[in-house]
Short mmCIF file of N, CA and C in Angstrom, two decimals:
data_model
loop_
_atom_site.label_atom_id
_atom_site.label_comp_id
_atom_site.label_asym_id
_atom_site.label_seq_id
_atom_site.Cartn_x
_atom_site.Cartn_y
_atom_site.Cartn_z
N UNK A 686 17.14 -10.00 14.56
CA UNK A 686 16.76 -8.76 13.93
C UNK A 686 15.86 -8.01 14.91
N UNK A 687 16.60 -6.80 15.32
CA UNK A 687 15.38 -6.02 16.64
C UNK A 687 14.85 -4.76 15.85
N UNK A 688 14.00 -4.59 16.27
CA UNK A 688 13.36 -3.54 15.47
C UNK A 688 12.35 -2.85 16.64
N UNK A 689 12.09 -1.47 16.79
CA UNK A 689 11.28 -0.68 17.26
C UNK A 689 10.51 0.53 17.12
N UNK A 690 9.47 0.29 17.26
CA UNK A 690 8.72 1.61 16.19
C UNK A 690 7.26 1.21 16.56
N UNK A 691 6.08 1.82 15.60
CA UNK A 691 4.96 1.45 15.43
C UNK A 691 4.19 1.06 14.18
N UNK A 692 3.04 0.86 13.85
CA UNK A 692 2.43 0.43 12.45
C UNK A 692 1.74 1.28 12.08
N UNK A 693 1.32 2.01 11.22
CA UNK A 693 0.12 2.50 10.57
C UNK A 693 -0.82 1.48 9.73
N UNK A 694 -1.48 1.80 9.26
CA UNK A 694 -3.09 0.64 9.03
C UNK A 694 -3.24 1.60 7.93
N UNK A 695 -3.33 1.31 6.11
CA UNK A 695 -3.83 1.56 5.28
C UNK A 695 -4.91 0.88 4.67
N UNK A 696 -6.21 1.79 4.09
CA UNK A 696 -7.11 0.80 3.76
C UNK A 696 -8.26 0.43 4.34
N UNK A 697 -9.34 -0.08 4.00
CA UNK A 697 -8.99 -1.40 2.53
C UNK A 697 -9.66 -0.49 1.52
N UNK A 698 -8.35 -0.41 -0.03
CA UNK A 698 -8.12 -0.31 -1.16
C UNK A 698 -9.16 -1.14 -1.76
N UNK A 699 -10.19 -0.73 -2.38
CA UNK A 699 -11.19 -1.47 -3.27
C UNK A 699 -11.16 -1.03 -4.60
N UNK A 700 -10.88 -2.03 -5.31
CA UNK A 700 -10.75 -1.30 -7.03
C UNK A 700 -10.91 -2.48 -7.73
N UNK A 701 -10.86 -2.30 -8.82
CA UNK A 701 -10.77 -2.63 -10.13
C UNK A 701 -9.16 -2.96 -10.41
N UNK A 702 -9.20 -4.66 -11.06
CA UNK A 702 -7.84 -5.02 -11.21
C UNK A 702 -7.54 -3.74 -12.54
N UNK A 703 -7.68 -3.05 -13.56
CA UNK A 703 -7.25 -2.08 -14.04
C UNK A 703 -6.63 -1.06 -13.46
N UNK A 704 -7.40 -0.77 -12.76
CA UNK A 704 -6.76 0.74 -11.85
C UNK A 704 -6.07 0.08 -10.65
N UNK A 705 -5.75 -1.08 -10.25
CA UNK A 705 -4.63 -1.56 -9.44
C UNK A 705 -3.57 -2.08 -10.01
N UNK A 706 -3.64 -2.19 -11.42
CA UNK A 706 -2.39 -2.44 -12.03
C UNK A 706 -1.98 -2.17 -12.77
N UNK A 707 -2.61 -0.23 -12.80
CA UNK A 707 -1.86 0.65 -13.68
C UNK A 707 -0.56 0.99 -12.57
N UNK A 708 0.68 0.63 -13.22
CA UNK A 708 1.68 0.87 -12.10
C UNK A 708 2.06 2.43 -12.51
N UNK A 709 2.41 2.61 -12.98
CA UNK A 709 2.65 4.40 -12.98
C UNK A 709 1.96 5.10 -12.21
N UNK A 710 0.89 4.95 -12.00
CA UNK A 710 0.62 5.89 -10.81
C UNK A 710 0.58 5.02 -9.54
N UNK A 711 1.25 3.83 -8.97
CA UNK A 711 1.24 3.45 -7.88
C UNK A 711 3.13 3.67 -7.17
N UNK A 712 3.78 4.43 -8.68
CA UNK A 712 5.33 4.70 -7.97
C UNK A 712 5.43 6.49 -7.96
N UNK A 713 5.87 6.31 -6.63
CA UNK A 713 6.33 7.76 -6.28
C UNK A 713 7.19 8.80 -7.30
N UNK A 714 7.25 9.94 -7.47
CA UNK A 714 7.75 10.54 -8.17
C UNK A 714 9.15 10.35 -7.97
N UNK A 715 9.62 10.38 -9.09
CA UNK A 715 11.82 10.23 -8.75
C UNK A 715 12.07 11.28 -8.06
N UNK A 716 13.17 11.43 -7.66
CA UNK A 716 13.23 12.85 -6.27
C UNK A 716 14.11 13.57 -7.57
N UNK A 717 14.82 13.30 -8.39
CA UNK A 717 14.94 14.26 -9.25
C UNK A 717 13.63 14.80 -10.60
N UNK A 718 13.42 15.43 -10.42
CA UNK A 718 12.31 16.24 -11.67
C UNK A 718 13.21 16.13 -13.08
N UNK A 719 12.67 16.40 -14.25
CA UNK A 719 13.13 16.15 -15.65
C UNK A 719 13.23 17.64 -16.17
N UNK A 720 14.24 18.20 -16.60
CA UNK A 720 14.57 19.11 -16.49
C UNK A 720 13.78 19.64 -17.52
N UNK A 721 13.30 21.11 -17.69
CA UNK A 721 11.99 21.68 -18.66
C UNK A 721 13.04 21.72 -20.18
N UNK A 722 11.49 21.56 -20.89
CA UNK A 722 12.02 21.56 -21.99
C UNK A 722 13.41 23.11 -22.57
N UNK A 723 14.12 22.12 -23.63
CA UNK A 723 14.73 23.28 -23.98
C UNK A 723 14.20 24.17 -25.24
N UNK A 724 13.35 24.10 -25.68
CA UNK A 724 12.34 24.79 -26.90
C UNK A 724 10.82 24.55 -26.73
N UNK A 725 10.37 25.18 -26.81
CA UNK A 725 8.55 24.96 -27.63
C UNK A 725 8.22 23.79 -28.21
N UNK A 726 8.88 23.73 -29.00
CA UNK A 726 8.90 22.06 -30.22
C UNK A 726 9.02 21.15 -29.72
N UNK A 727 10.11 21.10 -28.43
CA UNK A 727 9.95 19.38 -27.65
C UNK A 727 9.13 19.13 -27.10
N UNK A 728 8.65 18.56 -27.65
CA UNK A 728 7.42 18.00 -27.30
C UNK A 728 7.19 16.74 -26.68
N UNK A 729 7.94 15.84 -26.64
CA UNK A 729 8.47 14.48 -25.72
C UNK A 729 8.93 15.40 -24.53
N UNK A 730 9.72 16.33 -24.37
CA UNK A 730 10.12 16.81 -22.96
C UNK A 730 9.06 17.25 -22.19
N UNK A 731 8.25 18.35 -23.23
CA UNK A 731 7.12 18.53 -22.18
C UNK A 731 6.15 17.64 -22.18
N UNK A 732 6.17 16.60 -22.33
CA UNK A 732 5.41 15.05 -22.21
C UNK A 732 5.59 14.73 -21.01
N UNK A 733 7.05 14.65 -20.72
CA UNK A 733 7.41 14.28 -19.71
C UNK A 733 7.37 15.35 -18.02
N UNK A 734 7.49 15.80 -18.79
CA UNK A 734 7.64 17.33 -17.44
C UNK A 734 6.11 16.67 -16.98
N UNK A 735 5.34 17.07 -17.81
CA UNK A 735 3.61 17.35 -17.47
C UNK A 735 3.51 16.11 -17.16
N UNK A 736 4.16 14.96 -17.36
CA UNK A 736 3.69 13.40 -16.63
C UNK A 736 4.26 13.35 -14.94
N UNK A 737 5.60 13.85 -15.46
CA UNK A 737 5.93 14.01 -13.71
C UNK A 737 5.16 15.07 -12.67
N UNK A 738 4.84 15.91 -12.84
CA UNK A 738 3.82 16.98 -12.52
C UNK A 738 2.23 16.44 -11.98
N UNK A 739 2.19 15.20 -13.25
CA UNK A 739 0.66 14.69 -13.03
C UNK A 739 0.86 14.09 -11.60
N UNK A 740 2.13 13.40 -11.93
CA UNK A 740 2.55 11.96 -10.25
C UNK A 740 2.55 12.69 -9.18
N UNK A 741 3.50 13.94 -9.46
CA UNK A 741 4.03 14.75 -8.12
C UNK A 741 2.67 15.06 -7.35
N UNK A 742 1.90 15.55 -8.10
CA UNK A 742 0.63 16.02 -7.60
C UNK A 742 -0.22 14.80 -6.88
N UNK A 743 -0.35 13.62 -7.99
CA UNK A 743 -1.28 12.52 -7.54
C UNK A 743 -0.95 11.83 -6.61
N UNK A 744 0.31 10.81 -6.78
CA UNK A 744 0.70 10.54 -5.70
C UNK A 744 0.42 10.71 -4.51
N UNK A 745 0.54 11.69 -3.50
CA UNK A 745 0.85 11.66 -2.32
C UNK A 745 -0.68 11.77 -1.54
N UNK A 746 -1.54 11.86 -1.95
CA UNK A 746 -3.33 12.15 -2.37
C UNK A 746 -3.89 10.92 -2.11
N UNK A 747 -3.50 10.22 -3.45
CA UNK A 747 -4.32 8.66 -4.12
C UNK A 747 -4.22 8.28 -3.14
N UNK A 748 -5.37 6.94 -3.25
CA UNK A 748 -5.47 6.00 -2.01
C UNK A 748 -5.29 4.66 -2.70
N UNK A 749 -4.78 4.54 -3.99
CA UNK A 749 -4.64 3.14 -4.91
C UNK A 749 -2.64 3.50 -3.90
N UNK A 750 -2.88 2.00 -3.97
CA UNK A 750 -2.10 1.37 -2.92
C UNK A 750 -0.38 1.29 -3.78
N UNK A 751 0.81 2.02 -3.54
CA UNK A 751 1.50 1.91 -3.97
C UNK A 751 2.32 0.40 -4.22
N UNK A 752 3.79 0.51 -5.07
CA UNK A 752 3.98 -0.81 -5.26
C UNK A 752 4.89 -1.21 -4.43
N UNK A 753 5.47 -0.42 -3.42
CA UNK A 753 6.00 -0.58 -2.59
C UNK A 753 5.76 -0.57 -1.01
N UNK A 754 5.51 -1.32 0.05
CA UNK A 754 4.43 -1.07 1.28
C UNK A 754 5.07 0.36 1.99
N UNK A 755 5.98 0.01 2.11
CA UNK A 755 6.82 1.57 2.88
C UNK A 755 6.32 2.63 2.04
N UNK A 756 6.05 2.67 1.04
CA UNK A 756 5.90 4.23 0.00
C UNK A 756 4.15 4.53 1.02
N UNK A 757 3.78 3.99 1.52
CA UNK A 757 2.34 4.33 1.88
C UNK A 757 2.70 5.41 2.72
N UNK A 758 3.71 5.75 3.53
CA UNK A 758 3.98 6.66 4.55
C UNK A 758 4.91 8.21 3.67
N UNK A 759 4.64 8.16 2.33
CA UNK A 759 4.42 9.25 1.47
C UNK A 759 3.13 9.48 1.67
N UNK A 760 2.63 8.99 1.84
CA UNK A 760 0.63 9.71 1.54
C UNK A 760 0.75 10.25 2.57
N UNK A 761 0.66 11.18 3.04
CA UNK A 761 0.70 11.71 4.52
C UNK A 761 -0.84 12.03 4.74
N UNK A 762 -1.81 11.53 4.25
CA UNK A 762 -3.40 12.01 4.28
C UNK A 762 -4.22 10.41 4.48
N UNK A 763 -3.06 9.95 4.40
CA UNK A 763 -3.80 8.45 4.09
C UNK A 763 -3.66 7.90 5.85
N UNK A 764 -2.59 8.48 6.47
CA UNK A 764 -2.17 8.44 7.66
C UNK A 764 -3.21 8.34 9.11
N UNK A 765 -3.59 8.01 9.56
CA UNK A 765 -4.83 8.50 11.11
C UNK A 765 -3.98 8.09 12.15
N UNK A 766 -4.81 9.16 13.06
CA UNK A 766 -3.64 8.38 14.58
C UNK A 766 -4.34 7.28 14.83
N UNK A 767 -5.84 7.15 14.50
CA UNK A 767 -6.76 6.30 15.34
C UNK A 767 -6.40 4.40 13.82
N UNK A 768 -5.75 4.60 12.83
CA UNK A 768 -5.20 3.33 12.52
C UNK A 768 -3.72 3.23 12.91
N UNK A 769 -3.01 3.93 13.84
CA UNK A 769 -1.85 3.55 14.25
C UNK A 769 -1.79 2.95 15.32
N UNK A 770 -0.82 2.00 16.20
CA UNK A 770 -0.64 1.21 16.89
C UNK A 770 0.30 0.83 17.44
N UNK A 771 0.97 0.51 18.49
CA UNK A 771 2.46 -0.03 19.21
C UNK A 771 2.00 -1.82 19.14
N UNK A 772 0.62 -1.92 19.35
CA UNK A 772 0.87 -3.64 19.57
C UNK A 772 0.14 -4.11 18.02
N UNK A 773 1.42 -5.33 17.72
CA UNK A 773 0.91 -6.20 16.28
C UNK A 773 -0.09 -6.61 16.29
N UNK A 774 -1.01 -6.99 17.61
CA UNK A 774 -2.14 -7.94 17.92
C UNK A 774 -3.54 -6.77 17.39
N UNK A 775 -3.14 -5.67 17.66
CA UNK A 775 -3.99 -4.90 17.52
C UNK A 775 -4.02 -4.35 15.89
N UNK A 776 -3.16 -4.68 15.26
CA UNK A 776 -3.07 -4.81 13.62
C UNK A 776 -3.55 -5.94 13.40
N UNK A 777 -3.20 -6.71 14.03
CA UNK A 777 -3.75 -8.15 13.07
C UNK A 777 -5.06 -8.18 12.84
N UNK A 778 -6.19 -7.68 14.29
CA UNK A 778 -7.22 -7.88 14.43
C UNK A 778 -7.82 -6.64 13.26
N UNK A 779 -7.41 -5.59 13.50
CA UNK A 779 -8.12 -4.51 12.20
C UNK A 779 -7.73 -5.30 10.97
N UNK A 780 -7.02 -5.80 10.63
CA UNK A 780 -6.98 -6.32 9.17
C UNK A 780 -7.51 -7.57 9.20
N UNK A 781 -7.79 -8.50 10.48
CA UNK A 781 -8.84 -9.53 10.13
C UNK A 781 -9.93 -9.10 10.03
N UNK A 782 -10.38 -7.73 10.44
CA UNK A 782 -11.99 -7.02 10.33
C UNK A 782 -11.92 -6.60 9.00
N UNK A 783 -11.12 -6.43 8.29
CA UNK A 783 -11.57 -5.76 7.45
C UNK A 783 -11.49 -6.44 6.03
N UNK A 784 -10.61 -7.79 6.24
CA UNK A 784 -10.53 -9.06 5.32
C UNK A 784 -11.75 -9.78 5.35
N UNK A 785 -12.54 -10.09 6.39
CA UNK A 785 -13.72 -10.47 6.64
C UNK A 785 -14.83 -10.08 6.11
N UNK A 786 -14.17 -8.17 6.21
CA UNK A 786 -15.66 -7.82 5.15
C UNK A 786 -15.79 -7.78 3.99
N UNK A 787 -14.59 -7.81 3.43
CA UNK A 787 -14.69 -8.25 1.86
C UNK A 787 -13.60 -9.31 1.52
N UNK A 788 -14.13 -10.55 1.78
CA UNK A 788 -13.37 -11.94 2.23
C UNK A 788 -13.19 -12.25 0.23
N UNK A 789 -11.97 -13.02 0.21
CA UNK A 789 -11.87 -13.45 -0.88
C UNK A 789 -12.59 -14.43 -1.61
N UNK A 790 -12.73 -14.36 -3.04
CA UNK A 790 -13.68 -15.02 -4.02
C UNK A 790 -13.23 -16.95 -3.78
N UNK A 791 -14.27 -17.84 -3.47
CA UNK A 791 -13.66 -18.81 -3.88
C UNK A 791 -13.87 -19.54 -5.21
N UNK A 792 -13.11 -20.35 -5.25
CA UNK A 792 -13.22 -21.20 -6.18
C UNK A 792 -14.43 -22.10 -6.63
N UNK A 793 -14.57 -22.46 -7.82
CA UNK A 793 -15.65 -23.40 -8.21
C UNK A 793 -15.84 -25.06 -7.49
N UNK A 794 -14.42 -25.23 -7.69
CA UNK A 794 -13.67 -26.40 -7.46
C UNK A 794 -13.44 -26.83 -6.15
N UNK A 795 -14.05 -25.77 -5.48
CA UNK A 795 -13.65 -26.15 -3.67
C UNK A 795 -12.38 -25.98 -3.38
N UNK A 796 -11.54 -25.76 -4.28
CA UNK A 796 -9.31 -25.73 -4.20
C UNK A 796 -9.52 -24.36 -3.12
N UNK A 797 -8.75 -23.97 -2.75
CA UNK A 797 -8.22 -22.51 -2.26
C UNK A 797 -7.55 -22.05 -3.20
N UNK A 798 -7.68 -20.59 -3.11
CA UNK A 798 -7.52 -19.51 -4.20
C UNK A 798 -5.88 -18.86 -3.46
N UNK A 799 -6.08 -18.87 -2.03
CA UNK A 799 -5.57 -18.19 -1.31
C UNK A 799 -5.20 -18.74 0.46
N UNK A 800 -3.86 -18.38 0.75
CA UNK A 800 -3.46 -19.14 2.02
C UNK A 800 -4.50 -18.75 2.74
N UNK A 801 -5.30 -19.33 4.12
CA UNK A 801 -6.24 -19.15 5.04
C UNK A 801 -6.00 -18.15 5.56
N UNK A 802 -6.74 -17.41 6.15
CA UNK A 802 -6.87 -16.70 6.85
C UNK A 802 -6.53 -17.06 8.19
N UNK A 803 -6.22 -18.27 9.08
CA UNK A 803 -5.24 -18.25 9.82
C UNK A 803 -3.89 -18.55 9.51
N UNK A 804 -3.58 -18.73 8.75
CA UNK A 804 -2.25 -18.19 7.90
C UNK A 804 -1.62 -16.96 8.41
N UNK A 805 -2.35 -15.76 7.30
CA UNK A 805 -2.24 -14.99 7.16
C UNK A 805 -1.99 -13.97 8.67
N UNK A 806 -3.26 -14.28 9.99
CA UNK A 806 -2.91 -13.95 11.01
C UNK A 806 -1.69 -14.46 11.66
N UNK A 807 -0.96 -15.66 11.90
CA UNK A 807 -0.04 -16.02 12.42
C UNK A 807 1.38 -15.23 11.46
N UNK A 808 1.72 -15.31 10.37
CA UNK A 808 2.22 -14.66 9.53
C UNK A 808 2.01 -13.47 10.35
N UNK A 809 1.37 -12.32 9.95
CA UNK A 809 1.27 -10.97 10.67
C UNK A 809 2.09 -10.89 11.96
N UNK A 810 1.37 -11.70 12.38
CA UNK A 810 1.68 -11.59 14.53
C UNK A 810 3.43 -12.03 14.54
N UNK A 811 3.63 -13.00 13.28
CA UNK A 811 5.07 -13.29 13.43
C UNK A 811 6.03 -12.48 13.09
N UNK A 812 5.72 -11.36 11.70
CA UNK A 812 6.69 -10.69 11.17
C UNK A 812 6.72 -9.30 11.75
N UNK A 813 5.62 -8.11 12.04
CA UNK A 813 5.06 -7.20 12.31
C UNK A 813 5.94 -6.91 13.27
N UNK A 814 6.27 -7.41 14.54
CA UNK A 814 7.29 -7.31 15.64
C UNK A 814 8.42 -7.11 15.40
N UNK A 815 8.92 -7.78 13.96
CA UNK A 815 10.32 -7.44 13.93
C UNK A 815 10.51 -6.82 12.70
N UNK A 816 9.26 -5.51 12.42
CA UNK A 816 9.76 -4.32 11.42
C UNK A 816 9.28 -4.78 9.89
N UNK A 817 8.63 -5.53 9.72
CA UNK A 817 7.97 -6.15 8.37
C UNK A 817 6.72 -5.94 8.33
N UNK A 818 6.53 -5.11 6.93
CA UNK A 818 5.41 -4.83 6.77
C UNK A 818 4.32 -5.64 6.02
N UNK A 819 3.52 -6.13 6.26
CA UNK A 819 2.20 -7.15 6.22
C UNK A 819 1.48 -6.27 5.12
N UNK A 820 0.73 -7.10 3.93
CA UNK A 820 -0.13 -6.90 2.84
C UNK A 820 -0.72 -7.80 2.20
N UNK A 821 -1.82 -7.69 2.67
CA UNK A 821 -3.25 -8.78 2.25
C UNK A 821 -3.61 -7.87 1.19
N UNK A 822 -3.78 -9.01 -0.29
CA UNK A 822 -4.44 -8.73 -1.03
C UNK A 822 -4.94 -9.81 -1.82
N UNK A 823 -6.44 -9.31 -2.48
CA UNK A 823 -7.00 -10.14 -2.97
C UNK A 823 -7.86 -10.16 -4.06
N UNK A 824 -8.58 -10.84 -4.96
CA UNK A 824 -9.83 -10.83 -5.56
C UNK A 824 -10.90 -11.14 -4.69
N UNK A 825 -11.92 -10.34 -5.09
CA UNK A 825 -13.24 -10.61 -4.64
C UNK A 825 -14.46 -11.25 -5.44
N UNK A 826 -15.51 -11.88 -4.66
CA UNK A 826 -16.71 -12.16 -5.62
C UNK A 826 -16.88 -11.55 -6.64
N UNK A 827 -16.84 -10.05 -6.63
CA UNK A 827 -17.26 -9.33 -7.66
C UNK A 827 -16.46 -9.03 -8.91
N UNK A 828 -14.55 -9.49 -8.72
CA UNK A 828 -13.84 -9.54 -9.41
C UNK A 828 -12.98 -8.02 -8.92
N UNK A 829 -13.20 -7.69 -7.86
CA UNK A 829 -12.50 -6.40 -7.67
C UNK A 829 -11.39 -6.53 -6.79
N UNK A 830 -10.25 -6.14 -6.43
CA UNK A 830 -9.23 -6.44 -6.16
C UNK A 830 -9.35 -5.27 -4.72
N UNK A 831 -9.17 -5.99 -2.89
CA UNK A 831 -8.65 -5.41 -2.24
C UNK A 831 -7.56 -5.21 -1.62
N UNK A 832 -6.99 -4.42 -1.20
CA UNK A 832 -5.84 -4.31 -0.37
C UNK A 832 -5.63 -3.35 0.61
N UNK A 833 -5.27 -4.90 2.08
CA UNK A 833 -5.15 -4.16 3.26
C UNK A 833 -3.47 -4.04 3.92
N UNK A 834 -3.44 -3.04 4.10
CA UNK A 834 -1.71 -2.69 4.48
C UNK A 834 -1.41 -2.57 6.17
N UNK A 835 -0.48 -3.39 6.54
CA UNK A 835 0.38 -3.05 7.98
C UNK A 835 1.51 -2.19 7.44
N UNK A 836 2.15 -1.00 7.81
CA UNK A 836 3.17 -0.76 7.38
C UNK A 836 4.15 -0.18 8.92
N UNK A 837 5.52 -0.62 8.83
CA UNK A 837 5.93 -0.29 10.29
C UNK A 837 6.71 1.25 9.64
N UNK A 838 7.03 1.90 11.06
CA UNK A 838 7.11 2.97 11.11
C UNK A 838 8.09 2.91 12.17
N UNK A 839 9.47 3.45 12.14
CA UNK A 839 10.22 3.74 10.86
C UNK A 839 10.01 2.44 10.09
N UNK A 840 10.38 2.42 8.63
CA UNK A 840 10.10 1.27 7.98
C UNK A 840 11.43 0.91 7.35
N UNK A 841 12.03 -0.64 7.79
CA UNK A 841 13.30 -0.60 7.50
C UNK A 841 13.66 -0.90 5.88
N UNK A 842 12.98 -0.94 4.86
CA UNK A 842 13.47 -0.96 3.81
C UNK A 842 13.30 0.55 3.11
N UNK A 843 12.52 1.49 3.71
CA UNK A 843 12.84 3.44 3.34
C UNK A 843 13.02 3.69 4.61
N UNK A 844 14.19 3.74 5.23
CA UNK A 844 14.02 4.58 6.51
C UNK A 844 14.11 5.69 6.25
N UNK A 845 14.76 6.45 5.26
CA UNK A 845 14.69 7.78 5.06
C UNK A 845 13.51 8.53 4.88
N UNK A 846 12.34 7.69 5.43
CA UNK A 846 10.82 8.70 5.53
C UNK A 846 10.31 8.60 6.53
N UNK A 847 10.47 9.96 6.56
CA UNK A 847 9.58 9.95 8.20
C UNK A 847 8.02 9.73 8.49
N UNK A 848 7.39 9.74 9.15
CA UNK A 848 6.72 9.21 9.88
C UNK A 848 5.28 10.40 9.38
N UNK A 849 3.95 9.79 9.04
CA UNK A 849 3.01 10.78 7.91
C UNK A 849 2.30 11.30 9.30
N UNK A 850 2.89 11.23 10.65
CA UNK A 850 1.98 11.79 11.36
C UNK A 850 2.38 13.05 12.34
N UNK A 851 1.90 14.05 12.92
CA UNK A 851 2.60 14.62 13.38
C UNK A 851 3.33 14.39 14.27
N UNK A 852 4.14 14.70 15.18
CA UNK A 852 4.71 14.28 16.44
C UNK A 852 3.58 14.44 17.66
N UNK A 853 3.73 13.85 18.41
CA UNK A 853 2.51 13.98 19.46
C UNK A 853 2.92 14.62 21.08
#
């Protein structure tokens, strides 16, 4: 599997497991819109209109981490040149900095909650090269849920989105 491109770096997503697992607002708007109501009285239609309207708008803005890793390169604001990258090594290391600073909750029990953190780097360094996008996420001490994103660019499961940065 060859793959060529670069990564963007989303994150780190700090929230509240509530607002990370309200999924409606973590999926992109359908590319078709719901057609306007046909009267005043429908009132389920314009339910819906005004819900898709809410997404269309929110979406592409929010920084709560979609449910799909490729959809991150819809946010076109969420984008920096200075988290993009050609080498994986240089992703791995921003997302070990930034796993570090809000490292996951452990256990009472001494068990692991969660694969190691050299895991997780070898994983990265292994998949990242060949077009797979990497997503650490976790609970924290405090019970708040982060998430840090590799996403490659083009990204082979949406290639049909281009790239949230300008051309250079």
């Amino acid at each position: 599997m060859s793959w060529s491109g670069h990564f963007h770096g989303y994150g780190p997503w700090i929230g509240t497991p509530s607002n990370y697992h309200a999924e409606g607002f973590r999926r992109p708007p359908h590319t078709d819109p719901p057609p306007p109501p046909a009267s005043d009285d429908d009132k389920r239609a314009r339910e819906v209109l005004a819900r898709y309207r809410e997404v269309a708008a929110d979406f592409p803005v929010s920084n709560l981490p979609p449910l799909m890793s490729g959809h991150w390169l819809l946010k076109r604001n969420q984008a920096s040149a200075e988290r993009t990258w050609t080498d994986p090594a240089a992703v791995r290391e921003w997302m070990t900095t930034l796993y570090l600073e809000s490292p996951p909750f452990e256990r009472e029990d001494g068990k692991r909650a969660y694969v190691g953190l050299d895991v997780k780097r070898a994983y990265a360094l292994d998949v990242l090269p060949r077009g797979v996008d990497v997503s650490w996420v976790h609970y924290t001490r405090t019970g708040n849920i982060v998430s840090i994103n590799a996403v490659c660019c083009p990204n082979r499961h949406h290639g049909d989105l281009a790239c949230p940065l300008p051309p250079s």
